Amino acid sequence: MTGTVLVAVLAGGRGSRLGGAKPTVPLGELPLIAHPLAAAREAALDAVVVAKPQTPLPPLECDVIYERAAGYHPLHGLLAALAEAAARSPDCACVALACDMPFVSASLLSWLARAGRVGTGEGGQRNALVTRANGHLQPLLARYFPDHRAALDEALRRGQSLTAAAESLRPQIAGERQLRRFGDPARLCFSVDSDDDLQRAGRLL
């Protein structure tokens, strides 16, 4: 699958509720970002980290792609990831994954990369595939294609949220019933946004 699938671990957020530098926060014996990267490696998928030039990062064994330095919006990272995917191949699937999701599994990433790739949505675009858990879309545990860059760039220009931008793509939805094949959906989609979340993740780990 090398060259046709790219896992993009997005790490360009402020991390203010964790005191900043979220990728470097220790979880177990590893920095937080190392956990989703390990899942990508186990799935034998190419991975990159997408961050701002000023984002503190631990030592990494993958390439780092830089999103624009000014402004904070998750679409910045997603658009940078899709630009990297397009540079590899117009058909390159991009599995977007937040750096603060330590319990995503290799089997789920592999499935997201491959599921329903032949389908097309409105306008002939290939289908985005977005997970849903706990009653909410999870647009940073999802699969996109370079085809989606124009729509997502327009959503950014309009100031839309990441969720609204993902919804505008009319994606396929992978709900909890599908996610249960890969583990507990709440655990798979768990994100570390605060000190309380970090303590809970330590217990789950």
mmCIF file of N, CA, C and O in Angstrom, residues 100-104 108 131-136 138 141 175-177 179-180 182-192 197 200-201 204:
data_model
loop_
_atom_site.group_PDB
_atom_site.id
_atom_site.type_symbol
_atom_site.label_atom_id
_atom_site.label_comp_id
_atom_site.label_asym_id
_atom_site.label_seq_id
_atom_site.Cartn_x
_atom_site.Cartn_y
_atom_site.Cartn_z
ATOM 1 N N ASP A 100 -3.561 13.195 19.556
ATOM 2 C CA ASP A 100 -3.956 12.933 20.942
ATOM 3 C C ASP A 100 -4.926 11.754 21.068
ATOM 4 O O ASP A 100 -5.657 11.645 22.033
ATOM 5 N N MET A 101 -4.916 10.850 20.060
ATOM 6 C CA MET A 101 -5.786 9.670 20.078
ATOM 7 C C MET A 101 -4.906 8.436 20.264
ATOM 8 O O MET A 101 -4.523 7.774 19.289
ATOM 9 N N PRO A 102 -4.577 8.094 21.500
ATOM 10 C CA PRO A 102 -3.567 7.058 21.727
ATOM 11 C C PRO A 102 -4.063 5.627 21.556
ATOM 12 O O PRO A 102 -3.248 4.701 21.511
ATOM 13 N N PHE A 103 -5.383 5.413 21.459
ATOM 14 C CA PHE A 103 -5.901 4.050 21.473
ATOM 15 C C PHE A 103 -6.452 3.588 20.132
ATOM 16 O O PHE A 103 -7.065 2.528 20.048
ATOM 17 N N VAL A 104 -6.253 4.366 19.081
ATOM 18 C CA VAL A 104 -6.666 3.911 17.764
ATOM 19 C C VAL A 104 -5.858 2.662 17.419
ATOM 20 O O VAL A 104 -4.675 2.558 17.760
ATOM 21 N N LEU A 108 -8.055 -0.767 12.674
ATOM 22 C CA LEU A 108 -8.987 0.284 12.273
ATOM 23 C C LEU A 108 -8.357 1.191 11.216
ATOM 24 O O LEU A 108 -9.000 1.542 10.221
ATOM 25 N N THR A 131 -15.535 8.596 10.941
ATOM 26 C CA THR A 131 -16.066 7.795 12.043
ATOM 27 C C THR A 131 -17.024 8.627 12.890
ATOM 28 O O THR A 131 -16.976 9.859 12.905
ATOM 29 N N ARG A 132 -17.893 7.919 13.589
ATOM 30 C CA ARG A 132 -18.811 8.558 14.527
ATOM 31 C C ARG A 132 -18.844 7.719 15.802
ATOM 32 O O ARG A 132 -19.033 6.494 15.751
ATOM 33 N N ALA A 133 -18.667 8.376 16.943
ATOM 34 C CA ALA A 133 -18.725 7.697 18.235
ATOM 35 C C ALA A 133 -19.237 8.678 19.274
ATOM 36 O O ALA A 133 -19.055 9.891 19.147
ATOM 37 N N ASN A 134 -19.883 8.139 20.289
ATOM 38 C CA ASN A 134 -20.433 8.970 21.369
ATOM 39 C C ASN A 134 -21.371 10.043 20.829
ATOM 40 O O ASN A 134 -21.484 11.134 21.397
ATOM 41 N N GLY A 135 -22.033 9.734 19.717
ATOM 42 C CA GLY A 135 -22.995 10.667 19.145
ATOM 43 C C GLY A 135 -22.397 11.796 18.348
ATOM 44 O O GLY A 135 -23.115 12.717 17.943
ATOM 45 N N HIS A 136 -21.091 11.761 18.093
ATOM 46 C CA HIS A 136 -20.433 12.866 17.395
ATOM 47 C C HIS A 136 -19.567 12.338 16.254
ATOM 48 O O HIS A 136 -18.934 11.280 16.379
ATOM 49 N N GLN A 138 -16.235 12.188 14.156
ATOM 50 C CA GLN A 138 -14.824 12.265 14.534
ATOM 51 C C GLN A 138 -14.012 12.564 13.258
ATOM 52 O O GLN A 138 -13.395 11.678 12.679
ATOM 53 N N LEU A 141 -10.517 11.215 12.756
ATOM 54 C CA LEU A 141 -10.304 9.781 12.614
ATOM 55 C C LEU A 141 -11.107 9.406 11.377
ATOM 56 O O LEU A 141 -12.225 8.931 11.440
ATOM 57 N N GLY A 175 -20.145 4.184 11.826
ATOM 58 C CA GLY A 175 -20.710 4.332 13.158
ATOM 59 C C GLY A 175 -20.194 3.291 14.135
ATOM 60 O O GLY A 175 -19.324 2.478 13.816
ATOM 61 N N GLU A 176 -20.760 3.323 15.321
ATOM 62 C CA GLU A 176 -20.247 2.467 16.385
ATOM 63 C C GLU A 176 -20.394 0.985 16.056
ATOM 64 O O GLU A 176 -19.554 0.173 16.451
ATOM 65 N N ARG A 177 -21.445 0.631 15.331
ATOM 66 C CA ARG A 177 -21.609 -0.772 14.969
ATOM 67 C C ARG A 177 -20.425 -1.263 14.148
ATOM 68 O O ARG A 177 -19.920 -2.376 14.358
ATOM 69 N N LEU A 179 -17.399 0.245 14.078
ATOM 70 C CA LEU A 179 -16.176 0.403 14.859
ATOM 71 C C LEU A 179 -15.979 -0.723 15.856
ATOM 72 O O LEU A 179 -14.829 -1.051 16.202
ATOM 73 N N ARG A 180 -17.064 -1.328 16.322
ATOM 74 C CA ARG A 180 -16.940 -2.396 17.325
ATOM 75 C C ARG A 180 -16.154 -3.594 16.800
ATOM 76 O O ARG A 180 -15.664 -4.397 17.591
ATOM 77 N N PHE A 182 -13.375 -3.407 15.712
ATOM 78 C CA PHE A 182 -11.977 -3.092 15.980
ATOM 79 C C PHE A 182 -11.717 -2.765 17.455
ATOM 80 O O PHE A 182 -10.581 -2.466 17.820
ATOM 81 N N GLY A 183 -12.749 -2.832 18.270
ATOM 82 C CA GLY A 183 -12.600 -2.535 19.689
ATOM 83 C C GLY A 183 -13.746 -1.679 20.188
ATOM 84 O O GLY A 183 -14.728 -1.430 19.488
ATOM 85 N N ASP A 184 -13.622 -1.218 21.416
ATOM 86 C CA ASP A 184 -14.630 -0.355 22.023
ATOM 87 C C ASP A 184 -14.575 1.013 21.338
ATOM 88 O O ASP A 184 -13.540 1.688 21.374
ATOM 89 N N PRO A 185 -15.676 1.453 20.692
ATOM 90 C CA PRO A 185 -15.634 2.729 19.975
ATOM 91 C C PRO A 185 -15.204 3.906 20.840
ATOM 92 O O PRO A 185 -14.467 4.785 20.369
ATOM 93 N N ALA A 186 -15.664 3.928 22.095
ATOM 94 C CA ALA A 186 -15.298 5.044 22.971
ATOM 95 C C ALA A 186 -13.800 5.076 23.223
ATOM 96 O O ALA A 186 -13.193 6.154 23.312
ATOM 97 N N ARG A 187 -13.196 3.906 23.337
ATOM 98 C CA ARG A 187 -11.747 3.839 23.543
ATOM 99 C C ARG A 187 -11.000 4.193 22.259
ATOM 100 O O ARG A 187 -10.029 4.961 22.287
ATOM 101 N N LEU A 188 -11.427 3.647 21.145
ATOM 102 C CA LEU A 188 -10.761 3.919 19.874
ATOM 103 C C LEU A 188 -10.723 5.415 19.564
ATOM 104 O O LEU A 188 -9.738 5.921 19.017
ATOM 105 N N CYS A 189 -11.807 6.119 19.901
ATOM 106 C CA CYS A 189 -11.934 7.544 19.573
ATOM 107 C C CYS A 189 -11.566 8.450 20.742
ATOM 108 O O CYS A 189 -11.742 9.672 20.650
ATOM 109 N N PHE A 190 -11.054 7.881 21.818
ATOM 110 C CA PHE A 190 -10.712 8.683 22.990
ATOM 111 C C PHE A 190 -9.590 9.656 22.650
ATOM 112 O O PHE A 190 -8.575 9.286 22.061
ATOM 113 N N SER A 191 -9.777 10.914 23.028
ATOM 114 C CA SER A 191 -8.744 11.930 22.785
ATOM 115 C C SER A 191 -8.344 12.577 24.104
ATOM 116 O O SER A 191 -9.171 12.770 25.002
ATOM 117 N N VAL A 192 -7.097 12.912 24.207
ATOM 118 C CA VAL A 192 -6.528 13.494 25.422
ATOM 119 C C VAL A 192 -6.499 15.010 25.259
ATOM 120 O O VAL A 192 -5.620 15.565 24.588
ATOM 121 N N ASP A 197 -8.205 13.916 31.196
ATOM 122 C CA ASP A 197 -8.149 12.924 30.121
ATOM 123 C C ASP A 197 -6.828 12.161 30.153
ATOM 124 O O ASP A 197 -6.791 10.946 29.921
ATOM 125 N N ARG A 200 -6.930 9.614 32.856
ATOM 126 C CA ARG A 200 -7.785 8.509 32.461
ATOM 127 C C ARG A 200 -7.084 7.620 31.418
ATOM 128 O O ARG A 200 -7.150 6.395 31.469
ATOM 129 N N ALA A 201 -6.409 8.262 30.475
ATOM 130 C CA ALA A 201 -5.677 7.485 29.453
ATOM 131 C C ALA A 201 -4.609 6.636 30.102
ATOM 132 O O ALA A 201 -4.378 5.488 29.680
ATOM 133 N N LEU A 204 -6.333 3.625 31.405
ATOM 134 C CA LEU A 204 -6.740 2.742 30.305
ATOM 135 C C LEU A 204 -5.549 2.032 29.696
ATOM 136 O O LEU A 204 -5.651 0.874 29.258
#
